[in-house]
Each structure stands twice: as structure tokens, then as C-alpha cells.
């Protein structure tokens, strides 16, 4: 009887956890549902006092009107955001990955001092470095250019810290076998370490891409003209306009989150594998 009671309690607890996860998932999806619903509604339907679970009329003209709006270069903004996010992600993975591997594996006397200096920068608020960074970019003549938007974000101390901690737990036996075969640190990193760390690399790349895509303050200050606007700046213009077209705002928000959603779906397996490897390495 005790075994049967234990099984029932275990089954009840399992169903309770499953139900809680379903409720949490539904609550998490509510904002996305509202964005999709409102993106395909007409202005009069959105302003109506009656709530509609689905658009009474699916208005696909909101999409064409969004990209045809001469005041907001949505296509150019999406292109700029994509170019900036991809370039910064690749740069962070390469630069921070090499720095983290060097700090974790290449022995030299002041490696700990360099690591502590990099880690100390995480304690400095971004607002403190904002003005010096802007003065430097302005002095170089990079205002309203993609260089001013991309280059300052090519290195991240947090990514370097995470790479270093991950490579410290990477199996040394694999690297020692590579050294015996005649590979240098450079060859070992690119031919052995990176291919066996793709899950973690994908996780860091995803976080970096999302952060770069959602950046607002730096692109707002550096991107003075429409040719250098990012998608977040384009979205903000809907709120600062004299007449707000709510349906186009929701459509623009839907278009802005689609690349992130597709990237997450594409890299989901790698992200889960990276989390699993990190957890195993930390045990």
C-alpha cells in the first residue's frame, strides 16, 4: 500500500508541475498573442470598446503600409540591425573566445591580473563609460556610420569571463593529444576546442545577438540620420510621431521580433546542449 500511495503522490506531483509549466507558458505567450492579433487589426477595431480575440478582418495592408511609409525606413532599419547584430556577434565570439581561451590555457605570469582587470570592468556602470565612448567615436568621425555602431561592441567582458570559465573545465586530455600531434595553441583552439564547444558558443552568440538587436541608447545617439537607424530607433518614431498609428506599431514590433524568434528556433538544440555542457562541467 505504501508503494501504491507513493506512486500516486509522485504522479500527482508530476501533474501539478506540468500544469504549472503550462500556465506559465500561456502567460508568457500572452504578449506575443496580443502583438500578432493587433498587428492584423484595423485602427477602428483597435480603438473599439469591444475586445476581439481575433481580428474581425485580417488587415494585411498594415504590412505593406509599414514598408511603404516614407517617414520610417523600416527595410533599411532592419538591414542595419541585422548587419550590426551579426557583425558584433561574430566579433564577440572571435575576440572574447580567443581572450577567454588564452586566459584559461596559455600560461603567462600576469594572466590573473589581466583577468581581474577584465572582470573589474563589469562593475563599472555603462553610464560612466557612455560619454567617453561617445567622445572617442565623435573624434574618429564615426557619427551616423555603421563603424560607430559596430566597433565599440566587438568586445564584451562578460563573454570573455564566461568563455574563460568554460575553457577551464574543457578536458585537457583532448588538447594534450592535439599538442602531441603537433598542433599549436592556435590550431588546437580552432580545430579541437571550438568544434567541441559549439553548444556553448551558440548560447553566447544568441545572447550577444539579442542584446545587439535590442540595443537602443547607443544607436539613438550615434545614428543621427535615417540611413543609420536601427529597427529599435524606427520603432521609437511611432511613439514620438504626432499621430500614432497603433496597428502599424504592432506590425513593426512583430516584424522586429521575427528574426529573434527564427534564430532561437534554429539554434534551440545548440543552446540546450550548451546549457547541459555548462552544467555538467560545473559539477
PDB file of C-alpha atoms in Angstrom:
ATOM      1  CA  UNK A   1       0.000   0.000   0.000  1.00  0.00           C
ATOM      2  CA  UNK A   2       2.848   2.357   0.809  1.00  0.00           C
ATOM      3  CA  UNK A   3       4.318   1.808  -2.662  1.00  0.00           C
ATOM      4  CA  UNK A   4       0.956   2.491  -4.347  1.00  0.00           C
ATOM      5  CA  UNK A   5       0.482   5.630  -2.238  1.00  0.00           C
ATOM      6  CA  UNK A   6       3.996   6.799  -3.132  1.00  0.00           C
ATOM      7  CA  UNK A   7       3.321   6.276  -6.842  1.00  0.00           C
ATOM      8  CA  UNK A   8       0.068   8.222  -6.613  1.00  0.00           C
ATOM      9  CA  UNK A   9       1.779  11.087  -4.815  1.00  0.00           C
ATOM     10  CA  UNK A  10       4.559  11.104  -7.404  1.00  0.00           C
ATOM     11  CA  UNK A  11       2.020  11.114 -10.256  1.00  0.00           C
ATOM     12  CA  UNK A  12       0.045  13.929  -8.591  1.00  0.00           C
ATOM     13  CA  UNK A  13       3.205  15.986  -8.097  1.00  0.00           C
ATOM     14  CA  UNK A  14       4.144  15.403 -11.736  1.00  0.00           C
ATOM     15  CA  UNK A  15       0.770  16.590 -12.964  1.00  0.00           C
ATOM     16  CA  UNK A  16       0.963  19.627 -10.682  1.00  0.00           C
ATOM     17  CA  UNK A  17       4.370  20.599 -12.082  1.00  0.00           C
ATOM     18  CA  UNK A  18       3.153  20.030 -15.624  1.00  0.00           C
ATOM     19  CA  UNK A  19       0.063  22.175 -15.042  1.00  0.00           C
ATOM     20  CA  UNK A  20       2.171  24.945 -13.527  1.00  0.00           C
ATOM     21  CA  UNK A  21       4.506  24.893 -16.544  1.00  0.00           C
ATOM     22  CA  UNK A  22       1.543  25.050 -18.945  1.00  0.00           C
ATOM     23  CA  UNK A  23       0.074  28.043 -17.101  1.00  0.00           C
ATOM     24  CA  UNK A  24       3.463  29.790 -17.058  1.00  0.00           C
ATOM     25  CA  UNK A  25       3.928  29.128 -20.778  1.00  0.00           C
ATOM     26  CA  UNK A  26       0.483  30.540 -21.582  1.00  0.00           C
ATOM     27  CA  UNK A  27       1.177  33.667 -19.530  1.00  0.00           C
ATOM     28  CA  UNK A  28       4.498  34.047 -21.318  1.00  0.00           C
ATOM     29  CA  UNK A  29       2.790  33.794 -24.718  1.00  0.00           C
ATOM     30  CA  UNK A  30       0.081  36.378 -23.943  1.00  0.00           C
ATOM     31  CA  UNK A  31       2.189  39.394 -25.084  1.00  0.00           C
ATOM     32  CA  UNK A  32       3.075  37.630 -28.343  1.00  0.00           C
ATOM     33  CA  UNK A  33      -0.570  36.799 -28.920  1.00  0.00           C
ATOM     34  CA  UNK A  34      -1.542  40.451 -28.408  1.00  0.00           C
ATOM     35  CA  UNK A  35       1.169  41.622 -30.811  1.00  0.00           C
ATOM     36  CA  UNK A  36       0.077  39.226 -33.576  1.00  0.00           C
ATOM     37  CA  UNK A  37      -3.627  39.942 -33.042  1.00  0.00           C
ATOM     38  CA  UNK A  38      -3.187  43.719 -33.014  1.00  0.00           C
ATOM     39  CA  UNK A  39      -0.771  43.721 -35.960  1.00  0.00           C
ATOM     40  CA  UNK A  40      -3.510  42.489 -38.296  1.00  0.00           C
ATOM     41  CA  UNK A  41      -6.342  44.630 -36.957  1.00  0.00           C
ATOM     42  CA  UNK A  42      -7.682  47.885 -38.333  1.00  0.00           C
ATOM     43  CA  UNK A  43      -7.381  51.127 -36.401  1.00  0.00           C
ATOM     44  CA  UNK A  44     -11.127  51.280 -35.753  1.00  0.00           C
ATOM     45  CA  UNK A  45     -11.106  47.726 -34.394  1.00  0.00           C
ATOM     46  CA  UNK A  46      -8.246  48.526 -32.021  1.00  0.00           C
ATOM     47  CA  UNK A  47      -9.988  51.630 -30.709  1.00  0.00           C
ATOM     48  CA  UNK A  48     -13.307  49.828 -30.351  1.00  0.00           C
ATOM     49  CA  UNK A  49     -14.537  49.317 -26.745  1.00  0.00           C
ATOM     50  CA  UNK A  50     -15.341  45.692 -27.599  1.00  0.00           C
ATOM     51  CA  UNK A  51     -12.485  43.224 -27.136  1.00  0.00           C
ATOM     52  CA  UNK A  52     -11.813  40.884 -30.054  1.00  0.00           C
ATOM     53  CA  UNK A  53      -9.923  37.652 -29.515  1.00  0.00           C
ATOM     54  CA  UNK A  54      -9.136  37.580 -33.218  1.00  0.00           C
ATOM     55  CA  UNK A  55      -9.169  40.378 -35.789  1.00  0.00           C
ATOM     56  CA  UNK A  56     -12.694  40.810 -37.212  1.00  0.00           C
ATOM     57  CA  UNK A  57     -10.976  41.485 -40.534  1.00  0.00           C
ATOM     58  CA  UNK A  58      -7.405  40.350 -41.151  1.00  0.00           C
ATOM     59  CA  UNK A  59      -5.841  43.543 -42.425  1.00  0.00           C
ATOM     60  CA  UNK A  60      -2.643  42.527 -44.248  1.00  0.00           C
ATOM     61  CA  UNK A  61      -2.326  46.053 -45.618  1.00  0.00           C
ATOM     62  CA  UNK A  62      -0.617  47.024 -42.376  1.00  0.00           C
ATOM     63  CA  UNK A  63       2.484  45.167 -43.563  1.00  0.00           C
ATOM     64  CA  UNK A  64       2.661  46.850 -46.937  1.00  0.00           C
ATOM     65  CA  UNK A  65       1.871  50.249 -45.418  1.00  0.00           C
ATOM     66  CA  UNK A  66       4.675  49.765 -42.913  1.00  0.00           C
ATOM     67  CA  UNK A  67       7.349  49.316 -45.562  1.00  0.00           C
ATOM     68  CA  UNK A  68       5.792  51.968 -47.803  1.00  0.00           C
ATOM     69  CA  UNK A  69       5.862  54.642 -45.092  1.00  0.00           C
ATOM     70  CA  UNK A  70       8.375  57.285 -46.319  1.00  0.00           C
ATOM     71  CA  UNK A  71       8.847  58.740 -42.819  1.00  0.00           C
ATOM     72  CA  UNK A  72      10.140  55.458 -41.352  1.00  0.00           C
ATOM     73  CA  UNK A  73      12.728  53.482 -43.378  1.00  0.00           C
ATOM     74  CA  UNK A  74      11.758  50.109 -41.936  1.00  0.00           C
ATOM     75  CA  UNK A  75      13.563  47.998 -44.525  1.00  0.00           C
ATOM     76  CA  UNK A  76      16.785  49.975 -44.116  1.00  0.00           C
ATOM     77  CA  UNK A  77      16.490  49.797 -40.325  1.00  0.00           C
ATOM     78  CA  UNK A  78      16.074  46.022 -40.410  1.00  0.00           C
ATOM     79  CA  UNK A  79      19.098  45.716 -42.681  1.00  0.00           C
ATOM     80  CA  UNK A  80      21.193  47.900 -40.370  1.00  0.00           C
ATOM     81  CA  UNK A  81      20.130  45.976 -37.272  1.00  0.00           C
ATOM     82  CA  UNK A  82      20.881  42.659 -38.939  1.00  0.00           C
ATOM     83  CA  UNK A  83      24.292  43.808 -40.129  1.00  0.00           C
ATOM     84  CA  UNK A  84      25.212  45.262 -36.737  1.00  0.00           C
ATOM     85  CA  UNK A  85      23.959  42.264 -34.756  1.00  0.00           C
ATOM     86  CA  UNK A  86      25.653  39.668 -36.985  1.00  0.00           C
ATOM     87  CA  UNK A  87      28.965  41.561 -37.108  1.00  0.00           C
ATOM     88  CA  UNK A  88      29.053  42.202 -33.371  1.00  0.00           C
ATOM     89  CA  UNK A  89      28.122  38.601 -32.606  1.00  0.00           C
ATOM     90  CA  UNK A  90      30.911  37.244 -34.799  1.00  0.00           C
ATOM     91  CA  UNK A  91      33.349  39.764 -33.357  1.00  0.00           C
ATOM     92  CA  UNK A  92      32.460  38.947 -29.762  1.00  0.00           C
ATOM     93  CA  UNK A  93      32.702  35.191 -30.377  1.00  0.00           C
ATOM     94  CA  UNK A  94      36.109  35.510 -32.031  1.00  0.00           C
ATOM     95  CA  UNK A  95      37.700  38.174 -29.814  1.00  0.00           C
ATOM     96  CA  UNK A  96      36.206  37.100 -26.485  1.00  0.00           C
ATOM     97  CA  UNK A  97      36.617  33.419 -27.341  1.00  0.00           C
ATOM     98  CA  UNK A  98      40.324  33.848 -28.086  1.00  0.00           C
ATOM     99  CA  UNK A  99      40.787  36.017 -24.984  1.00  0.00           C
ATOM    100  CA  UNK A 100      38.969  33.503 -22.784  1.00  0.00           C
ATOM    101  CA  UNK A 101      40.977  30.587 -24.155  1.00  0.00           C
ATOM    102  CA  UNK A 102      44.245  32.467 -23.708  1.00  0.00           C
ATOM    103  CA  UNK A 103      43.387  33.326 -20.118  1.00  0.00           C
ATOM    104  CA  UNK A 104      42.350  29.744 -19.380  1.00  0.00           C
ATOM    105  CA  UNK A 105      45.068  27.751 -21.144  1.00  0.00           C
ATOM    106  CA  UNK A 106      48.108  29.793 -22.184  1.00  0.00           C
ATOM    107  CA  UNK A 107      50.381  30.184 -19.130  1.00  0.00           C
ATOM    108  CA  UNK A 108      51.946  33.572 -18.568  1.00  0.00           C
ATOM    109  CA  UNK A 109      52.815  35.469 -15.429  1.00  0.00           C
ATOM    110  CA  UNK A 110      50.215  38.219 -15.483  1.00  0.00           C
ATOM    111  CA  UNK A 111      47.227  36.236 -16.747  1.00  0.00           C
ATOM    112  CA  UNK A 112      45.374  36.542 -13.434  1.00  0.00           C
ATOM    113  CA  UNK A 113      45.974  40.304 -13.322  1.00  0.00           C
ATOM    114  CA  UNK A 114      44.567  40.671 -16.842  1.00  0.00           C
ATOM    115  CA  UNK A 115      41.581  38.509 -15.940  1.00  0.00           C
ATOM    116  CA  UNK A 116      40.857  40.523 -12.796  1.00  0.00           C
ATOM    117  CA  UNK A 117      41.130  43.767 -14.773  1.00  0.00           C
ATOM    118  CA  UNK A 118      38.626  42.496 -17.344  1.00  0.00           C
ATOM    119  CA  UNK A 119      36.284  41.285 -14.615  1.00  0.00           C
ATOM    120  CA  UNK A 120      36.542  44.626 -12.807  1.00  0.00           C
ATOM    121  CA  UNK A 121      35.077  46.391 -15.842  1.00  0.00           C
ATOM    122  CA  UNK A 122      31.826  44.531 -15.192  1.00  0.00           C
ATOM    123  CA  UNK A 123      31.463  46.574 -12.002  1.00  0.00           C
ATOM    124  CA  UNK A 124      31.556  49.870 -13.893  1.00  0.00           C
ATOM    125  CA  UNK A 125      28.080  51.158 -14.851  1.00  0.00           C
ATOM    126  CA  UNK A 126      27.542  51.628 -18.573  1.00  0.00           C
ATOM    127  CA  UNK A 127      26.545  55.256 -17.973  1.00  0.00           C
ATOM    128  CA  UNK A 128      30.069  56.019 -16.738  1.00  0.00           C
ATOM    129  CA  UNK A 129      31.702  54.908 -19.992  1.00  0.00           C
ATOM    130  CA  UNK A 130      28.999  56.267 -22.264  1.00  0.00           C
ATOM    131  CA  UNK A 131      30.313  59.829 -22.536  1.00  0.00           C
ATOM    132  CA  UNK A 132      33.998  58.855 -23.083  1.00  0.00           C
ATOM    133  CA  UNK A 133      32.926  56.339 -25.718  1.00  0.00           C
ATOM    134  CA  UNK A 134      30.838  58.954 -27.499  1.00  0.00           C
ATOM    135  CA  UNK A 135      33.710  61.485 -27.421  1.00  0.00           C
ATOM    136  CA  UNK A 136      36.075  58.883 -28.877  1.00  0.00           C
ATOM    137  CA  UNK A 137      33.645  57.876 -31.634  1.00  0.00           C
ATOM    138  CA  UNK A 138      32.944  61.535 -32.418  1.00  0.00           C
ATOM    139  CA  UNK A 139      36.667  62.329 -32.600  1.00  0.00           C
ATOM    140  CA  UNK A 140      37.152  59.496 -35.086  1.00  0.00           C
ATOM    141  CA  UNK A 141      34.327  60.867 -37.233  1.00  0.00           C
ATOM    142  CA  UNK A 142      32.142  57.808 -36.853  1.00  0.00           C
ATOM    143  CA  UNK A 143      28.870  59.569 -36.021  1.00  0.00           C
ATOM    144  CA  UNK A 144      25.996  58.317 -38.206  1.00  0.00           C
ATOM    145  CA  UNK A 145      28.146  55.465 -39.533  1.00  0.00           C
ATOM    146  CA  UNK A 146      27.970  51.724 -39.097  1.00  0.00           C
ATOM    147  CA  UNK A 147      31.543  51.759 -37.808  1.00  0.00           C
ATOM    148  CA  UNK A 148      30.459  53.838 -34.826  1.00  0.00           C
ATOM    149  CA  UNK A 149      27.614  51.427 -34.152  1.00  0.00           C
ATOM    150  CA  UNK A 150      29.573  48.190 -34.587  1.00  0.00           C
ATOM    151  CA  UNK A 151      33.183  48.593 -33.454  1.00  0.00           C
ATOM    152  CA  UNK A 152      32.584  49.674 -29.804  1.00  0.00           C
ATOM    153  CA  UNK A 153      30.631  46.455 -29.223  1.00  0.00           C
ATOM    154  CA  UNK A 154      33.114  43.978 -30.688  1.00  0.00           C
ATOM    155  CA  UNK A 155      34.471  43.033 -27.256  1.00  0.00           C
ATOM    156  CA  UNK A 156      32.474  42.165 -24.146  1.00  0.00           C
ATOM    157  CA  UNK A 157      33.990  41.499 -20.754  1.00  0.00           C
ATOM    158  CA  UNK A 158      31.110  39.233 -19.702  1.00  0.00           C
ATOM    159  CA  UNK A 159      31.559  36.988 -22.740  1.00  0.00           C
ATOM    160  CA  UNK A 160      35.300  36.787 -22.054  1.00  0.00           C
ATOM    161  CA  UNK A 161      34.611  35.824 -18.451  1.00  0.00           C
ATOM    162  CA  UNK A 162      32.151  33.110 -19.478  1.00  0.00           C
ATOM    163  CA  UNK A 163      34.480  31.720 -22.149  1.00  0.00           C
ATOM    164  CA  UNK A 164      37.368  31.601 -19.688  1.00  0.00           C
ATOM    165  CA  UNK A 165      35.305  29.737 -17.097  1.00  0.00           C
ATOM    166  CA  UNK A 166      34.065  27.279 -19.717  1.00  0.00           C
ATOM    167  CA  UNK A 167      37.518  26.560 -21.137  1.00  0.00           C
ATOM    168  CA  UNK A 168      38.899  25.955 -17.652  1.00  0.00           C
ATOM    169  CA  UNK A 169      36.607  22.913 -17.462  1.00  0.00           C
ATOM    170  CA  UNK A 170      37.327  21.743 -21.010  1.00  0.00           C
ATOM    171  CA  UNK A 171      39.035  18.277 -20.965  1.00  0.00           C
ATOM    172  CA  UNK A 172      42.785  18.822 -21.070  1.00  0.00           C
ATOM    173  CA  UNK A 173      43.378  15.324 -22.384  1.00  0.00           C
ATOM    174  CA  UNK A 174      41.898  16.259 -25.752  1.00  0.00           C
ATOM    175  CA  UNK A 175      44.168  19.292 -26.031  1.00  0.00           C
ATOM    176  CA  UNK A 176      47.226  17.313 -24.938  1.00  0.00           C
ATOM    177  CA  UNK A 177      46.530  14.793 -27.693  1.00  0.00           C
ATOM    178  CA  UNK A 178      46.386  17.676 -30.172  1.00  0.00           C
ATOM    179  CA  UNK A 179      49.714  19.028 -28.908  1.00  0.00           C
ATOM    180  CA  UNK A 180      51.285  15.592 -29.344  1.00  0.00           C
ATOM    181  CA  UNK A 181      50.067  15.607 -32.957  1.00  0.00           C
ATOM    182  CA  UNK A 182      51.957  18.868 -33.486  1.00  0.00           C
ATOM    183  CA  UNK A 183      49.182  21.445 -33.204  1.00  0.00           C
ATOM    184  CA  UNK A 184      49.894  24.827 -31.637  1.00  0.00           C
ATOM    185  CA  UNK A 185      47.562  26.686 -29.291  1.00  0.00           C
ATOM    186  CA  UNK A 186      46.066  28.408 -32.337  1.00  0.00           C
ATOM    187  CA  UNK A 187      45.462  25.156 -34.201  1.00  0.00           C
ATOM    188  CA  UNK A 188      44.160  23.415 -31.093  1.00  0.00           C
ATOM    189  CA  UNK A 189      41.684  26.215 -30.445  1.00  0.00           C
ATOM    190  CA  UNK A 190      40.210  26.293 -33.948  1.00  0.00           C
ATOM    191  CA  UNK A 191      40.395  22.593 -34.834  1.00  0.00           C
ATOM    192  CA  UNK A 192      39.734  20.906 -31.500  1.00  0.00           C
ATOM    193  CA  UNK A 193      38.279  23.238 -28.886  1.00  0.00           C
ATOM    194  CA  UNK A 194      35.804  25.226 -30.984  1.00  0.00           C
ATOM    195  CA  UNK A 195      34.190  22.226 -32.766  1.00  0.00           C
ATOM    196  CA  UNK A 196      33.662  20.551 -29.383  1.00  0.00           C
ATOM    197  CA  UNK A 197      32.205  23.710 -27.811  1.00  0.00           C
ATOM    198  CA  UNK A 198      29.595  24.645 -30.397  1.00  0.00           C
ATOM    199  CA  UNK A 199      26.733  24.409 -27.921  1.00  0.00           C
ATOM    200  CA  UNK A 200      28.300  26.918 -25.571  1.00  0.00           C
ATOM    201  CA  UNK A 201      29.381  29.137 -28.468  1.00  0.00           C
ATOM    202  CA  UNK A 202      25.812  29.117 -29.795  1.00  0.00           C
ATOM    203  CA  UNK A 203      24.460  30.088 -26.367  1.00  0.00           C
ATOM    204  CA  UNK A 204      26.863  33.038 -26.056  1.00  0.00           C
ATOM    205  CA  UNK A 205      26.196  34.016 -29.669  1.00  0.00           C
ATOM    206  CA  UNK A 206      22.445  34.014 -29.108  1.00  0.00           C
ATOM    207  CA  UNK A 207      22.708  36.222 -26.023  1.00  0.00           C
ATOM    208  CA  UNK A 208      25.037  38.607 -27.854  1.00  0.00           C
ATOM    209  CA  UNK A 209      22.809  38.764 -30.925  1.00  0.00           C
ATOM    210  CA  UNK A 210      19.706  39.521 -28.870  1.00  0.00           C
ATOM    211  CA  UNK A 211      21.497  42.218 -26.893  1.00  0.00           C
ATOM    212  CA  UNK A 212      22.844  43.838 -30.052  1.00  0.00           C
ATOM    213  CA  UNK A 213      19.496  43.648 -31.849  1.00  0.00           C
ATOM    214  CA  UNK A 214      17.639  45.204 -28.907  1.00  0.00           C
ATOM    215  CA  UNK A 215      20.199  47.962 -28.239  1.00  0.00           C
ATOM    216  CA  UNK A 216      18.568  51.374 -28.170  1.00  0.00           C
ATOM    217  CA  UNK A 217      20.524  54.099 -26.365  1.00  0.00           C
ATOM    218  CA  UNK A 218      23.826  53.834 -28.257  1.00  0.00           C
ATOM    219  CA  UNK A 219      22.199  53.643 -31.725  1.00  0.00           C
ATOM    220  CA  UNK A 220      19.940  56.553 -30.742  1.00  0.00           C
ATOM    221  CA  UNK A 221      22.940  58.787 -30.008  1.00  0.00           C
ATOM    222  CA  UNK A 222      25.222  57.630 -32.824  1.00  0.00           C
ATOM    223  CA  UNK A 223      22.620  57.183 -35.575  1.00  0.00           C
ATOM    224  CA  UNK A 224      21.746  60.781 -36.375  1.00  0.00           C
ATOM    225  CA  UNK A 225      20.291  60.271 -39.869  1.00  0.00           C
ATOM    226  CA  UNK A 226      17.804  57.751 -41.207  1.00  0.00           C
ATOM    227  CA  UNK A 227      20.443  55.838 -43.164  1.00  0.00           C
ATOM    228  CA  UNK A 228      21.996  54.664 -39.884  1.00  0.00           C
ATOM    229  CA  UNK A 229      18.787  53.948 -37.954  1.00  0.00           C
ATOM    230  CA  UNK A 230      18.295  50.532 -36.375  1.00  0.00           C
ATOM    231  CA  UNK A 231      14.962  48.792 -36.014  1.00  0.00           C
ATOM    232  CA  UNK A 232      14.625  49.919 -32.388  1.00  0.00           C
ATOM    233  CA  UNK A 233      15.026  53.567 -33.411  1.00  0.00           C
ATOM    234  CA  UNK A 234      12.464  53.064 -36.156  1.00  0.00           C
ATOM    235  CA  UNK A 235      10.032  51.634 -33.600  1.00  0.00           C
ATOM    236  CA  UNK A 236      10.531  54.621 -31.302  1.00  0.00           C
ATOM    237  CA  UNK A 237       9.496  57.034 -34.042  1.00  0.00           C
ATOM    238  CA  UNK A 238       5.956  55.635 -33.882  1.00  0.00           C
ATOM    239  CA  UNK A 239       5.682  56.849 -30.287  1.00  0.00           C
ATOM    240  CA  UNK A 240       7.174  60.283 -30.958  1.00  0.00           C
ATOM    241  CA  UNK A 241       5.045  60.982 -34.026  1.00  0.00           C
ATOM    242  CA  UNK A 242       2.186  63.444 -33.724  1.00  0.00           C
ATOM    243  CA  UNK A 243      -0.352  60.854 -34.839  1.00  0.00           C
ATOM    244  CA  UNK A 244       0.336  57.319 -33.647  1.00  0.00           C
ATOM    245  CA  UNK A 245      -0.832  54.519 -35.929  1.00  0.00           C
ATOM    246  CA  UNK A 246      -1.209  51.741 -33.376  1.00  0.00           C
ATOM    247  CA  UNK A 247      -1.799  48.951 -35.887  1.00  0.00           C
ATOM    248  CA  UNK A 248       1.418  49.770 -37.766  1.00  0.00           C
ATOM    249  CA  UNK A 249       3.278  49.993 -34.453  1.00  0.00           C
ATOM    250  CA  UNK A 250       2.211  46.453 -33.575  1.00  0.00           C
ATOM    251  CA  UNK A 251       3.084  45.269 -37.081  1.00  0.00           C
ATOM    252  CA  UNK A 252       6.531  46.864 -36.756  1.00  0.00           C
ATOM    253  CA  UNK A 253       7.001  45.150 -33.388  1.00  0.00           C
ATOM    254  CA  UNK A 254       6.024  41.821 -34.942  1.00  0.00           C
ATOM    255  CA  UNK A 255       8.483  42.297 -37.801  1.00  0.00           C
ATOM    256  CA  UNK A 256      11.199  43.291 -35.307  1.00  0.00           C
ATOM    257  CA  UNK A 257      10.885  40.155 -33.167  1.00  0.00           C
ATOM    258  CA  UNK A 258      10.607  37.649 -36.034  1.00  0.00           C
ATOM    259  CA  UNK A 259      14.408  37.434 -36.667  1.00  0.00           C
ATOM    260  CA  UNK A 260      14.999  36.731 -32.973  1.00  0.00           C
ATOM    261  CA  UNK A 261      12.299  34.074 -32.937  1.00  0.00           C
ATOM    262  CA  UNK A 262      13.651  32.357 -36.046  1.00  0.00           C
ATOM    263  CA  UNK A 263      17.200  32.444 -34.709  1.00  0.00           C
ATOM    264  CA  UNK A 264      16.111  30.916 -31.413  1.00  0.00           C
ATOM    265  CA  UNK A 265      14.184  28.151 -33.167  1.00  0.00           C
ATOM    266  CA  UNK A 266      17.173  27.419 -35.406  1.00  0.00           C
ATOM    267  CA  UNK A 267      19.710  27.351 -32.549  1.00  0.00           C
ATOM    268  CA  UNK A 268      17.484  25.806 -29.901  1.00  0.00           C
ATOM    269  CA  UNK A 269      19.226  22.423 -29.963  1.00  0.00           C
ATOM    270  CA  UNK A 270      22.650  24.048 -29.682  1.00  0.00           C
ATOM    271  CA  UNK A 271      21.525  26.326 -26.862  1.00  0.00           C
ATOM    272  CA  UNK A 272      20.139  23.413 -24.837  1.00  0.00           C
ATOM    273  CA  UNK A 273      23.323  21.454 -25.455  1.00  0.00           C
ATOM    274  CA  UNK A 274      25.404  24.435 -24.322  1.00  0.00           C
ATOM    275  CA  UNK A 275      23.413  24.721 -21.086  1.00  0.00           C
ATOM    276  CA  UNK A 276      23.759  20.978 -20.470  1.00  0.00           C
ATOM    277  CA  UNK A 277      27.509  21.040 -21.090  1.00  0.00           C
ATOM    278  CA  UNK A 278      27.939  24.015 -18.834  1.00  0.00           C
ATOM    279  CA  UNK A 279      26.014  22.296 -16.071  1.00  0.00           C
ATOM    280  CA  UNK A 280      27.984  19.077 -16.437  1.00  0.00           C
ATOM    281  CA  UNK A 281      31.257  20.997 -16.499  1.00  0.00           C
ATOM    282  CA  UNK A 282      30.348  22.788 -13.322  1.00  0.00           C
ATOM    283  CA  UNK A 283      29.624  19.563 -11.369  1.00  0.00           C
TER     284      UNK A 283
END
